[in-house]
Structures are given as C-alpha cells and as structure tokens.
Amino acid sequence: SLYFALANIVDGVNSAFLLLTAALVFCMQAGFAMLTVGSVRNKNAKNALVLNLCDACVGGVAYYVLGFGFAFAPINQALLTYDNFVTELPLSPIYKTKSNGFIAFQHFALAHMQSPLTKDAFTYLSGLSVPSGTNNGATLFLWWFQFTFCLTAASIVAGAICERVRVFAYIGFVSLMMGFVYPVISHAMWDVNGWLNVFYNKVTDPTTGHITGSFGIYGSAGSIDFAGSGVVHITGGAGAFVGALIIGPRIGRFDENGKIRPIPGHNISLIVLGGLLLWFGWFGFNPGSQLGVLSYADGGKVGSAVRGGFNLNGVPTVYSTAGQVALAAVNTLVLPAAAGITTLMITRFFYHCFDCASMVNGFILGTVAITSPCSTIPTYSALCCGIIGGFIWVFGDKLVQRLRIDDPLGAIAVHGFGGTWGIIIPGFFAKPDYVAMVYAPANGSGGVFYGYGKQLAAQLTEILYIWSFVCTVIGGYFLILKFLGLLRVSPEEEILGNDTSHHGGPAYPEDDVGLEEDLATLR
Amino acid sequence: SLYFALANIVDGVNSAFLLLTAALVFCMQAGFAMLTVGSVRNKNAKNALVLNLCDACVGGVAYYVLGFGFAFAPINQALLTYDNFVTELPLSPIYKTKSNGFIAFQHFALAHMQSPLTKDAFTYLSGLSVPSGTNNGATLFLWWFQFTFCLTAASIVAGAICERVRVFAYIGFVSLMMGFVYPVISHAMWDVNGWLNVFYNKVTDPTTGHITGSFGIYGSAGSIDFAGSGVVHITGGAGAFVGALIIGPRIGRFDENGKIRPIPGHNISLIVLGGLLLWFGWFGFNPGSQLGVLSYADGGKVGSAVRGGFNLNGVPTVYSTAGQVALAAVNTLVLPAAAGITTLMITRFFYHCFDCASMVNGFILGTVAITSPCSTIPTYSALCCGIIGGFIWVFGDKLVQRLRIDDPLGAIAVHGFGGTWGIIIPGFFAKPDYVAMVYAPANGSGGVFYGYGKQLAAQLTEILYIWSFVCTVIGGYFLILKFLGLLRVSPEEEILGNDTSHHGGPAYPEDDVGLEEDLATLR
Amino acid sequence: SLYFALANIVDGVNSAFLLLTAALVFCMQAGFAMLTVGSVRNKNAKNALVLNLCDACVGGVAYYVLGFGFAFAPINQALLTYDNFVTELPLSPIYKTKSNGFIAFQHFALAHMQSPLTKDAFTYLSGLSVPSGTNNGATLFLWWFQFTFCLTAASIVAGAICERVRVFAYIGFVSLMMGFVYPVISHAMWDVNGWLNVFYNKVTDPTTGHITGSFGIYGSAGSIDFAGSGVVHITGGAGAFVGALIIGPRIGRFDENGKIRPIPGHNISLIVLGGLLLWFGWFGFNPGSQLGVLSYADGGKVGSAVRGGFNLNGVPTVYSTAGQVALAAVNTLVLPAAAGITTLMITRFFYHCFDCASMVNGFILGTVAITSPCSTIPTYSALCCGIIGGFIWVFGDKLVQRLRIDDPLGAIAVHGFGGTWGIIIPGFFAKPDYVAMVYAPANGSGGVFYGYGKQLAAQLTEILYIWSFVCTVIGGYFLILKFLGLLRVSPEEEILGNDTSHHGGPAYPEDDVGLEEDLATLR
C-alpha cells in the first residue's frame, strides 16, 4: 500500500543518512590519531597510535557488550519515531523497557535488537502485515550512530595522558568510559526517559489520558545538547582533566621552579591533517544528530505532542527536517572559522607568532562549541560565539598550564572548556522558534537574550552533572591505578620513549639496517 | 496530503545529498593542505599549512558576511526548483531579488534566508498550509554547497605564492577572493539571472505571457560549466598566475642566467595523500553539482520550460536526475585516470623517470578538466580528453617555467590551463541529447563535433571573462601590496625559512631538546 | 503518476547511496597508498606510491575499456531490480545479453549503457511513457560501484611485490587483473547468470512457465559473498601470494641460513592513517553492497521469486532494505574491533611488545573477514569470528615467513587468509532467516551450526575456484615476465633504492640544496 511505501521510504532514506553521517564521525578516528601522534614526541609516536587504535577496538567491544545496554531503550525510540509514544498506544510486552531517568538495562550485546524484532516493531507500528524478509534499519543504525559518538568521547582523553600512561591502564580506562560512563551520560540526555531530555516531563489530557505535551527539567526544553558539546566533549574533556591531573606531568615539562618547558609535537603536518579530518567528520557529527532528514512528525527531533502521526489519522504525511540539518551544517562552518582566525590573530598579537598548532586547536574548539547549539542559534550568533571561542582556547590552555597540569594536546581546554562553552551558548543565544522547531517544549523556551532564564538553568545543570560524574568515576579509576602503581610507565622508560621500551623500536627507523650485508650480496 | 509528502521527500533527499557531497568537497581542504605542504621545503611547512587554514577560517567568514550576498538570490533559485519561474507566477514582495546579470546584492550574512523565510517560501510554492516547525533545507544547503566550491577556488592560489608571501597579504587575498571575486564569477554562471546562464534569455508565449523556453548567450545553453572548471579552477589558476608573476620567483629558483634549479617538495607521501583526497572529494564536487537526485521538473538541472511543475497541473510527479549524476561520477574517474597514466608515460619516455609528483598533478589536471563537461560528454570522449590532458600538464608546466614564473605546485598549469581545457571540451564534445537533458536550451545546442558552433563561442567567452576579470582584480590587489612592500617576506626570512622566522620554530623538531635535564632527574 | 514518482524516488535514493558508498571505497585508495608507503623503506617510498597510483589510473582505463564488459550484463541486472526477471517478461532485443555462467561479453567501454538506453530500459520496465530527458542512474552507478571494488582487489597486490617489481611489469599486472581476472571472478559471483549466484538455478511453475524460485550451486543460496571476502580479497591475496612467490624475497630479507631479518617500514604514522582510512572506507564497502536502501521487491538483494513487483500487480509498493544494511555496518565494526584487540594481546603475551603495525593488520584482517558474512551472521558470531581472526593474522603471517615468502605488507595473510576465513564463516555461522532475507534461496540455507551443510560446500567451492583461477592466470603472467627478465629490477637498483634508480631522487629530500647560493644572493 501507499502508507507502507512511504514508511519504507522514510526508513530507507533516514538509514542511509545515518550510515553515512556516522561514517564521517568514524573518520574522525583517523583525525584524532593524526592530531595525537603529530603532537607528541618522535619517541612516543607508536604509543600514541596504539592508544588511539585501542579506542576503536577495545571500545568497540565494550560498547557492544555493555555500553549500549546502559544507554538506550531503542525500541522505545523507534516508537517515538513513529509518534506513538505521545498518543499512548498500549505497549506490547516486548516494548517494555528496563530504564529510568539515570540509566537503562536492556540491549546488552544488542540483544532483542536484531531484525526479527525490528520487523515485529515495524509491523506493530505501521499496523500493516509485513512480508517476510522486510526489515527496519532505524534501530540498528541507532547503535552504529551512537557508537561513533561514544568513541569520540573516549578518544579525547588519550591526548592528555599519552607519552606516560601504561597501555593496560588505558585499555581499562577505555572499557570503563565506553562500557559505562559515557553511556550513562548519554542516557540522561538523549534517551526519552533521561532526566535531561525534553520528554522527561509530560502534560496529559485529563479526559483522554493522551500526552499532549512535554517539557524537561525546570520547564525548559530539557538541556539543549543537540550533538553533544556536553555528552561527548565535556565527558572527554573532564576525563582528560582528571587523567592529566592524577598521572602528573611528563618528565621535564616543568622545571624545579615550576617553569614551563615547551615540548613541541614532532610533526605539524599530521596535526593539521588531523584537525581538518576532524572538521570534515563534524559535518556528519552535527547535521547527523538530527537522526534523519524525513519524519512522520511535524517538526522536531523526536516528534512533538498533539500531532497526528503517520498511521494514526488516516493521512499519510511525511515531513522534511532538512532545515535544521542545514542550519547545523552552516553553523558548523561559521563558528569554527571565526574561532580559528581569532586564535591566529591572538597568537600573532600577543606572542608575535602565527602559531599553526594553536590555530588548529582554535578551530577544533569552535567545532566543539557549536556541537550543542548548532540547530538552535542563528548564524550571526555563531559568528560572535566563535570569536569568544578563540579567546577561550588560548587563555584556557594558559590556565591549564598555570595550574601545572600537563596536557600535551590541549584536550582539557579544547574539549572541556570548549564543551562547557558550547553548553552555555544555548542558555543565552537559543532562538525560541528554532527551539520549538527542534524540541517543541510545551511552554516554549529559549536563551537569556530572548527573555528566558529556565533554559540557562538547565544548561548549567548539565555542565555540573557531567563534570562531577566523570571526575568522580574516571578520577576514582585513575587514583586506584596510581595507588597500585599501574598507571604510569617508569621514568627510565619514559625518557627512553615508549616506542623503544614498549613497542618494539622507533616509529621512523632508518633504512641502513643491513645495508652492508645487502651490498655484500653484490660481490 | 500526498503532494505534501512527496514535496518533503524530495526536499529531504536532496538536502542529504547536498550535505554529504559538499562534505566531500570540504574534505578536499585536507587534500590541498597535504599537497601544498608536501610540495614545499621543510623550512616552510608550517607556513604552507597556515595559509591553507586561513582559506577555511578567513574565507568562511568572508563568504558568510559578504560573498554569498554578491553571488546568489537563492529564493529565486528555490522558485526555479519548484518550476514556478518558468510559468511566471506573480512573485510576492519577499521574493523580489536585487540582482542583475553581473552581480547580486542580497543575502549578506545569510539575511532573509533562515528558516522562517524558507518556511514561507515553501508554503507559497507548494500552495499548502505548512504546520509550524516545518522547514525547507534547500536554500541553506545552497549556501553550504556553494561555500565549499568558493573555498576550493581560493585554496588553489596558495600553492603558487607560498614560501614567500606574507601571511597578512594572504589573508587580504582570501578575503577579496572569497568575499567578492569568486562570488561575482559564480553569479554570472550559476545564478539564473547571470549573463552566462541558460536562463539569461527567455522565450515568451505571446498569448499567455508565460515563459516557454530559455537559452543563453549566442543562443547556446549558456556557457556549459557544470561544476566549475571555469568558475572554480580558472578563477584559482588565474589568481595563481598573477600572484606568482607579481610576487616573483623564490630565491634561487632561477640562477643569474635564468637557468632553472629544481626545488623538490619535502614529502612525496603527503603529496600523494593530498592528491588522492582531492580525487576522492571530486566525487562530491562533480556529481553533487546536480544539486539533487530528485526533481519536480522533467530532466534538467534547474528545470526547463513548458513542463508541468509539481503543484501546478494536479499531477504529483517526481523525476530522478540520477542518470546525469552517474555520468558525472563515471567521467570523473575515466578522464583523470587517462590523464594520470599519460603523464607517467610522458615523464618516462621524455625524461627517463617515473615521476610521482608529476603523475599526481597529471590526474588532478584531469579532475579539473572533467569538472565542466562531466555531465554532457560521453565516456569515450572523456578518455580522449584525458590523454590530451596529460600533455597539457607536462608541457603547460614547462611553459610556465620557461616564462620564468615560479609556481611551486604547478597550480597555474593544473588549474589555469586544465580549467581552460575543461571549458573548451564541451565546445567540441558536448553531446546534444545530454545537453538537452541537463540544460534544456530552447533551440538545442552541442559541441562542434556534433555540428554546433555557438556553444564553443559561449565557452570561449567564459574563458576570456574569467581570466581577464581575475587577473585585473586580484592582480591589482597584489600590485598594490607589492608597491607598499607588504606582499613578500624579506630575503633573510625567506632563506631562513618562514617557519623559523614567522611561525615559532621548525615544523619537525628533534626530540632531544631537554633530554639532558630529563636524564638528570633520574639520578 | 504516483507509480512514476515512487519509481523515480527509489532510483534517486539508491543512486545517491551508491555514489556515496562507492566514494568511500574509492577513499580506500588513499588508505592503501599510506599503508603501503609507510610499510616500505624510505628508499622505495616513491616507488610504492607510483604503483598505487597506477592501480587507479591504469586500472581505471582497463576496467572501463575491457573489464566491465567481461563482468556484467547490467541491463539484465536492472531488470532484476525491477523484479521482471523472475516473472519472465519477454525480453526485447536490446536486453539480450551475451553472457554465460563464466563470463560476459557485452558492455565494453560502457557501450549500450549510457542514458538513451537506460531511459529506454526505464520506459520498458515501468510500462510508463517517459518524458524526454528522464534518465535512470542505477545502471551507470553499477559501473562506478563495481569499479571501486575491482580497484581494491588490484591494490592489494602491490604491497607484496613492491620494493623490487618493475613499474612496467606492475602496469601489465594491473591491466590483466582489472581488465580480465577480477571481472571474470565477479561475474561468477555477482552477475545473475554467474555459476556461484543464487539465481543460477531456477524453479519454474510448470503451468505458467513463471520462475517461482531460485537457488545456487548444490541447492545453497549460491556462495555467500555479500561484499567480496572472496571476489575482492582472496583475489587480491592470491595475486599477492603468487606474485611474492615468483618474484622472490627482497635482498637481505633472509640470510644465507634462511634466517629472517626484520625490515621495518619507514613510517608507522602513515601505516595507521592508512589502516583507519581503510576501515572508514569499509563502511561504504560492506553496507553499500546492498546496492540500495529501497527496493521494489520484498526483502532480498536482487529480489526473490513469486513476489509481486512494483508495476505488475497494480500495487505500488516500496520496501526498505535498511535492516540488512545496518547489520552490515554494525558487524563491520564488531568483528574488526575484536580482531584488533586480539592481535594486540597476542603480540603482547607472545612477543612482549604492543606491536602497532601488527594491530593495524589485525583489524584490517577483521574487515576483510566480515566482508562476506556481514549481512548474514548475528553480531555475537561476529565477535567470536573476530577473535579467531586475530590469531589467523599473527600465525598466518608467521607461516608465510616460514615458507620464506617475503610479503612486506602481510597482504597474503591479511587478504588471502583473511578472505578465506571470511568465506568460510557463512558456511558455519550464517543464520537461516538472515540468508532468507538477503538471498531468498528456494529451499532455505544456512551455516553448519544451524543444521545445513550445502552452504559450506558452496563456500569451499568459491575458495577453491578463486585461489586456483588467480594463481593460474596471474602466476602465469608473472612467470612469463620472470622468464623474459622483465619482472624485477637489478640488485644494484634494488639496494640503491627504486626512488633514486627509477623515480628521480629520494622521497624526502633535504632543504639545504642550493642554500649556499641562496645565501650568496644576500651579500
């Protein structure tokens, strides 16, 4: 039937969109690898690379086995996609989720998510009998998309503790971060049962019992964190902060008087390559966080209340959500561009040097900062926030150094401070009609500059929650390992370089090994 | 309603297509960065990278604030997308554009383009009442897509003037190029009011007053420049030409007798990486220039005359434009492949060397040349034109050297000559039925080999216009800076290397800084 | 009409999907280039890069002129897409294909595939009169998609024979591989007439003469090779095997006692970059092999029997195939992640070294192994198969070394053994309902663990066929060249390094050439 055809077109198009935007996010791993390796010394290049590969390999297994199960109740998500949630259809037993505002306990190792179930969900939702073999991509793609975000959060931390952390300590960290910490945070924000989500509080029609509207904490749109300035980047940045704090500075980074000794990275070309691959991937990260370009519901990200869904009122209607996807893309260019050029000008005028590595971190901070507000602020606000972002990078990193914390990549400033800035932005700049478009809070919401205050309160709550949760759990982990002597390589190994002491030899060997013998063969 | 559903599906699908193809074009920045840094000397690596980052950061702001406003009247474009233009619907006041054949003056800083307006446009065009929150992605995505093309044009120039240009002079150049020069050229070619566009001249039905057909300059299809061999690459190549000419050769490039001294780039691996990332991005560049895979109009790029549009005759019909997208993709492989292998053979037989860097430039020239004709020539023509392209690269670059112009990356030959070749190709090889498919000129058009002459005249006009406009404006800028002594670093700084003199130290520092002190801590 | 609109939407969406997934596969060329150049010695860097560029340039021409013509009869494929094949519509003369189970002879140089014909096919298939200019992207995109796969197969071999093969010998190899060998293998597997395809045997209704079901060799689903563990990776790995065997080891690789001398690659950063770009591209490779996210047929990859097609029974229905696309994506993460971490642990416990390059090869073997079964095994099976994969890499490569075969990149173990493992997996692990979803064999099929045996037989047949066909033809080519003395550079050239002896100088020249003269200009 036509209903069936339209439902399948929406599923197919959104699935292709999720596949490809998440692939761009995965490409950011190559970006992080190059950024990190370029920023460390020659003698620790292999070490930096192995840590990065552990993110994807160890973290992939951890998120598959445990993480996603703590994070999402995706059938529930699928129901929302079809707008049934808000009309209170009776849920069949298979859709009962084990989930509260803080955590979920369900789809470990993707249990109950593979295609027979999704087919069942599809049948249920569309009210159509589905021929054998038909399947629904949205739920499995939710895993793939969310995984790539979790991976990004973990990857941020390596930059702050590399050149001295033990590989096994890092493997433990990745397992904890991607198997538990990040999933819990993402649940609070992005699962519809999460306490920071707009759907956390519901308005019910007393007559019909139907839900007619939703709003989040303090009556706001929930905390606005469209693509994860907080969930991904504060999480990573806070992990980098406690990690670098507890592991201590690299030998020689600060002299006995506490004076800073610069330790430049060994390859600026790879730093720039990494930075540009990150920016490239961000055009999947932010626009992709809409989770699709077509919707059964008028407007918002997960549908909004009191609107006829696809199969409920007899009218097969499909909506485009491309406007907010486009706004996310444009802002992901404008804010980082402004932050990058601001950084270059600051280093030129304050330090008389066009500092290339600093400029890279400047525009990356910009991408971090636009991640939360990309779909809810106008482009001219993005321009202003980018200029401020340039200052946050340069002086934020100075602050970290002044605190005698040694962060080889500047991850604390870029992701921790940049992410915090990104969560603050909507509290001031979010435009009410854009907020309505994306989140549809029952009573409206927006930034301080548009006369609202509750949204800023929600934003500050998210910031406080993530910093304290991550610092407590990840900090606890690092403290225990430090106490057990398992966190850091020995000073001898560190000075020799991890590549030689742990990775079988230098990263860039010379050619002339065995040349004499080779020449002997000619005689 | 169903009309509404189909309209939203087309908007969503085309928006996803534009997001992702333009993201591939943005990835070309990483390609340009690697190509450029690999092609310069070690001592100028940071310098090359900073110039590249300024393209995206400075240029992003310039194109946002000014450039796009000079280039497009996108509401007008949206109208065309919906095929209203050709049926002369009365335009409501908001759609009045300030635009003539040469330039537009409208959407500075994206004014009047964000979602309330686009929603309004959508309502108007579809004749449907649009629920709150619905939005239309096509117009904002036009900005994002066009920006990435503008960025490419600017990036080309850095390669020709790096190792000696001042950073501030380059920042000024990027602002001028992306804020004014490129936008004006793209307006002439790709805005429907542009004097090189197929819509520039219209055929009107004397009875109804409706437009029944369109044709461009000289009665051709307008100048055929599907993805910008001229708009992007001649613009960049001509900028490289006047830039390199005015700034003069690097110290030591030509000896007192004018003899050429080779100055090889410092890292061929990064050159090849850059070249392959460019080719990869080109599969967004060329196929993406269709601007979508679905259309309300039968056939062409922007619709064509006398065809029932989507909402006008009661029949909700959607057309696929994937055939021309596919042809663009296949040709983007065939022509560069032929150019690359031809180049390798030329260097082998004429210079007894399998020259890797030359081969990279050879296939890049191929991608430049196929950019204009990719959707209007058969694949076997692409093969022939690629072989010719290999010769154009090798002997074109020899010519530049013989003129004693020092172009470290060969940008003049690759983009200037390659782009010129790309604009000439449709004048000879464009197949009339493909031209009809893409441009639908009222009286037909095609290449000389198919019996048409007017199309070649249109192509030559575009070449002449772009070379002279760019050389005049950009050349004027560089001359003024040279006169003021602001264009070039001092000879001492140049010999020392820009990285040490302006960027805080060498690109690839050694590890042993501070090693003695580190060892002391062990005692 | 609405039928027409839906048909065009499916064509447009699937075309965009093919364009972009194949673009990711093309990006793998940059991955192979970096992986290869990083794994060779400094003195052969340019050589490795030139071989890689020849893959795309020479192979592009070879596949265009010859290869595709031997591989596919795409009009026939298009018919299947529209589900006509299985209902035995009379074929008009233009759709007659010259094809048998082993090889096709038709679309050389894309003859009869460009848009007038595809438009004709579209008209015929949809039963609708198609306005001029309408076109169908699916057939030309089939070329583009298949080309990128063929390119991958050829690229694998360079890693095994580089540092000693002559460039012209390699050019001949690429022409043979991409012009004939790979196409023939891909025909057997993926063309509907191929003897390893599920459509090779048909069940016919004796009354109507309609085809009511299909099954492959031995009554299985044909050989299950969704994205080419066999077609692409065994082909490449077997080519690497005979190539490395015949050309012999690099000078100094084994001493007179046969003892192995390690020859580490010169740049581990580029190796990791290459590995991650390959993994990134694999998210196009595997999910893209569904060839679309929308289908007219219920379920499977190419439609299945006895189902009403789009335009035949009066019901315009579109199906989403995103479920199997999603499963392919998730498995492409899980299996390689498990293989990567397993490899790291093996190298740590057996060799006391966190071996970075080995870890890269470990996860690449994982991507190779999941390529065939990605859409037919559950995610938990992927996890198990990945752990096994890590062992296959480490001990497979040891075996190759023990056989005194010198394979600088480990391509034989990664692609040859990994691909073989990938083809074996479905024989044991393929879940019957997933097999039904993707291939719809008439009598069902699945792995040994689900009680089937015939599928394993089909898998082993594919393995045997590809290894023996490739070893015979490619081995014959290399033997002839060796006999003629055209295969390998001279020992003097090899020891000096190919870059200096054949490519015009070292890959990473020093800056100080001409510095004295430059300084003289200052005086």
mmCIF file with all atom_site columns, C-alpha atoms in Angstrom, chain B residues 18-94:
data_model
loop_
_atom_site.group_PDB
_atom_site.id
_atom_site.type_symbol
_atom_site.label_atom_id
_atom_site.label_alt_id
_atom_site.label_comp_id
_atom_site.label_asym_id
_atom_site.label_entity_id
_atom_site.label_seq_id
_atom_site.pdbx_PDB_ins_code
_atom_site.Cartn_x
_atom_site.Cartn_y
_atom_site.Cartn_z
_atom_site.occupancy
_atom_site.B_iso_or_equiv
_atom_site.pdbx_formal_charge
_atom_site.auth_seq_id
_atom_site.auth_comp_id
_atom_site.auth_asym_id
_atom_site.auth_atom_id
_atom_site.pdbx_PDB_model_num
ATOM 1  C CA . LEU B 1 18 ? 23.897 18.232 -0.743  1.00 0.00 ? 18 LEU B CA 1
ATOM 2  C CA . LEU B 1 19 ? 25.106 17.854 2.842   1.00 0.00 ? 19 LEU B CA 1
ATOM 3  C CA . LEU B 1 20 ? 27.244 14.843 2.018   1.00 0.00 ? 20 LEU B CA 1
ATOM 4  C CA . THR B 1 21 ? 28.569 15.781 -1.413  1.00 0.00 ? 21 THR B CA 1
ATOM 5  C CA . ALA B 1 22 ? 29.607 19.178 -0.066  1.00 0.00 ? 22 ALA B CA 1
ATOM 6  C CA . ALA B 1 23 ? 31.239 17.453 2.910   1.00 0.00 ? 23 ALA B CA 1
ATOM 7  C CA . LEU B 1 24 ? 33.391 15.536 0.421   1.00 0.00 ? 24 LEU B CA 1
ATOM 8  C CA . VAL B 1 25 ? 34.311 18.849 -1.183  1.00 0.00 ? 25 VAL B CA 1
ATOM 9  C CA . PHE B 1 26 ? 35.241 20.203 2.241   1.00 0.00 ? 26 PHE B CA 1
ATOM 10 C CA . CYS B 1 27 ? 37.488 17.158 2.693   1.00 0.00 ? 27 CYS B CA 1
ATOM 11 C CA . MET B 1 28 ? 39.447 18.487 -0.273  1.00 0.00 ? 28 MET B CA 1
ATOM 12 C CA . GLN B 1 29 ? 40.849 21.083 2.142   1.00 0.00 ? 29 GLN B CA 1
ATOM 13 C CA . ALA B 1 30 ? 42.779 18.292 3.810   1.00 0.00 ? 30 ALA B CA 1
ATOM 14 C CA . GLY B 1 31 ? 43.872 17.283 0.320   1.00 0.00 ? 31 GLY B CA 1
ATOM 15 C CA . PHE B 1 32 ? 45.059 20.774 -0.593  1.00 0.00 ? 32 PHE B CA 1
ATOM 16 C CA . ALA B 1 33 ? 46.832 21.105 2.749   1.00 0.00 ? 33 ALA B CA 1
ATOM 17 C CA . MET B 1 34 ? 48.768 17.872 2.264   1.00 0.00 ? 34 MET B CA 1
ATOM 18 C CA . LEU B 1 35 ? 49.502 18.544 -1.406  1.00 0.00 ? 35 LEU B CA 1
ATOM 19 C CA . THR B 1 36 ? 50.808 22.000 -0.607  1.00 0.00 ? 36 THR B CA 1
ATOM 20 C CA . VAL B 1 37 ? 52.857 21.157 2.462   1.00 0.00 ? 37 VAL B CA 1
ATOM 21 C CA . GLY B 1 38 ? 54.430 18.150 0.756   1.00 0.00 ? 38 GLY B CA 1
ATOM 22 C CA . SER B 1 39 ? 55.413 20.302 -2.217  1.00 0.00 ? 39 SER B CA 1
ATOM 23 C CA . VAL B 1 40 ? 57.283 22.976 -0.280  1.00 0.00 ? 40 VAL B CA 1
ATOM 24 C CA . ARG B 1 41 ? 60.552 22.768 1.546   1.00 0.00 ? 41 ARG B CA 1
ATOM 25 C CA . ASN B 1 42 ? 60.804 21.572 5.107   1.00 0.00 ? 42 ASN B CA 1
ATOM 26 C CA . LYS B 1 43 ? 61.562 25.083 6.307   1.00 0.00 ? 43 LYS B CA 1
ATOM 27 C CA . ASN B 1 44 ? 58.233 26.413 5.043   1.00 0.00 ? 44 ASN B CA 1
ATOM 28 C CA . ALA B 1 45 ? 55.920 23.596 6.067   1.00 0.00 ? 45 ALA B CA 1
ATOM 29 C CA . LYS B 1 46 ? 54.082 25.423 8.837   1.00 0.00 ? 46 LYS B CA 1
ATOM 30 C CA . ASN B 1 47 ? 53.753 28.417 6.567   1.00 0.00 ? 47 ASN B CA 1
ATOM 31 C CA . ALA B 1 48 ? 52.039 26.388 3.866   1.00 0.00 ? 48 ALA B CA 1
ATOM 32 C CA . LEU B 1 49 ? 49.685 24.890 6.427   1.00 0.00 ? 49 LEU B CA 1
ATOM 33 C CA . VAL B 1 50 ? 48.732 28.215 7.984   1.00 0.00 ? 50 VAL B CA 1
ATOM 34 C CA . LEU B 1 51 ? 47.880 29.644 4.563   1.00 0.00 ? 51 LEU B CA 1
ATOM 35 C CA . ASN B 1 52 ? 45.645 26.649 3.939   1.00 0.00 ? 52 ASN B CA 1
ATOM 36 C CA . LEU B 1 53 ? 43.863 27.022 7.266   1.00 0.00 ? 53 LEU B CA 1
ATOM 37 C CA . CYS B 1 54 ? 43.290 30.708 6.509   1.00 0.00 ? 54 CYS B CA 1
ATOM 38 C CA . ASP B 1 55 ? 41.341 29.648 3.417   1.00 0.00 ? 55 ASP B CA 1
ATOM 39 C CA . ALA B 1 56 ? 38.695 27.938 5.523   1.00 0.00 ? 56 ALA B CA 1
ATOM 40 C CA . CYS B 1 57 ? 38.752 30.299 8.509   1.00 0.00 ? 57 CYS B CA 1
ATOM 41 C CA . VAL B 1 58 ? 39.161 33.725 6.911   1.00 0.00 ? 58 VAL B CA 1
ATOM 42 C CA . GLY B 1 59 ? 37.311 32.674 3.799   1.00 0.00 ? 59 GLY B CA 1
ATOM 43 C CA . GLY B 1 60 ? 34.469 31.160 5.807   1.00 0.00 ? 60 GLY B CA 1
ATOM 44 C CA . VAL B 1 61 ? 33.839 34.477 7.493   1.00 0.00 ? 61 VAL B CA 1
ATOM 45 C CA . ALA B 1 62 ? 34.282 36.475 4.275   1.00 0.00 ? 62 ALA B CA 1
ATOM 46 C CA . TYR B 1 63 ? 31.911 34.302 2.265   1.00 0.00 ? 63 TYR B CA 1
ATOM 47 C CA . TYR B 1 64 ? 29.391 34.333 5.084   1.00 0.00 ? 64 TYR B CA 1
ATOM 48 C CA . VAL B 1 65 ? 29.422 38.078 5.635   1.00 0.00 ? 65 VAL B CA 1
ATOM 49 C CA . LEU B 1 66 ? 29.821 39.253 2.052   1.00 0.00 ? 66 LEU B CA 1
ATOM 50 C CA . GLY B 1 67 ? 30.450 36.673 -0.656  1.00 0.00 ? 67 GLY B CA 1
ATOM 51 C CA . PHE B 1 68 ? 27.190 34.816 -0.855  1.00 0.00 ? 68 PHE B CA 1
ATOM 52 C CA . GLY B 1 69 ? 25.307 38.106 -0.908  1.00 0.00 ? 69 GLY B CA 1
ATOM 53 C CA . PHE B 1 70 ? 27.073 39.063 -4.143  1.00 0.00 ? 70 PHE B CA 1
ATOM 54 C CA . ALA B 1 71 ? 26.596 35.609 -5.639  1.00 0.00 ? 71 ALA B CA 1
ATOM 55 C CA . PHE B 1 72 ? 23.083 34.307 -5.291  1.00 0.00 ? 72 PHE B CA 1
ATOM 56 C CA . ALA B 1 73 ? 19.472 35.222 -4.900  1.00 0.00 ? 73 ALA B CA 1
ATOM 57 C CA . PRO B 1 74 ? 18.532 31.800 -3.581  1.00 0.00 ? 74 PRO B CA 1
ATOM 58 C CA . ILE B 1 75 ? 14.838 32.325 -3.080  1.00 0.00 ? 75 ILE B CA 1
ATOM 59 C CA . ASN B 1 76 ? 14.803 32.820 -6.758  1.00 0.00 ? 76 ASN B CA 1
ATOM 60 C CA . GLN B 1 77 ? 16.663 29.540 -7.101  1.00 0.00 ? 77 GLN B CA 1
ATOM 61 C CA . ALA B 1 78 ? 14.134 27.824 -4.887  1.00 0.00 ? 78 ALA B CA 1
ATOM 62 C CA . LEU B 1 79 ? 11.360 29.124 -7.072  1.00 0.00 ? 79 LEU B CA 1
ATOM 63 C CA . LEU B 1 80 ? 13.060 27.615 -10.042 1.00 0.00 ? 80 LEU B CA 1
ATOM 64 C CA . THR B 1 81 ? 13.471 24.335 -8.272  1.00 0.00 ? 81 THR B CA 1
ATOM 65 C CA . TYR B 1 82 ? 9.733  24.299 -7.977  1.00 0.00 ? 82 TYR B CA 1
ATOM 66 C CA . ASP B 1 83 ? 9.436  25.240 -11.607 1.00 0.00 ? 83 ASP B CA 1
ATOM 67 C CA . ASN B 1 84 ? 7.450  28.348 -10.903 1.00 0.00 ? 84 ASN B CA 1
ATOM 68 C CA . PHE B 1 85 ? 9.815  30.711 -12.565 1.00 0.00 ? 85 PHE B CA 1
ATOM 69 C CA . VAL B 1 86 ? 9.048  29.416 -15.982 1.00 0.00 ? 86 VAL B CA 1
ATOM 70 C CA . THR B 1 87 ? 5.328  29.736 -15.511 1.00 0.00 ? 87 THR B CA 1
ATOM 71 C CA . GLU B 1 88 ? 5.561  33.311 -14.332 1.00 0.00 ? 88 GLU B CA 1
ATOM 72 C CA . LEU B 1 89 ? 3.683  33.143 -11.103 1.00 0.00 ? 89 LEU B CA 1
ATOM 73 C CA . PRO B 1 90 ? 3.304  36.571 -9.624  1.00 0.00 ? 90 PRO B CA 1
ATOM 74 C CA . LEU B 1 91 ? 6.113  36.967 -7.119  1.00 0.00 ? 91 LEU B CA 1
ATOM 75 C CA . SER B 1 92 ? 5.273  38.088 -3.639  1.00 0.00 ? 92 SER B CA 1
ATOM 76 C CA . PRO B 1 93 ? 7.388  41.017 -2.408  1.00 0.00 ? 93 PRO B CA 1
ATOM 77 C CA . ILE B 1 94 ? 9.754  38.868 -0.378  1.00 0.00 ? 94 ILE B CA 1
#
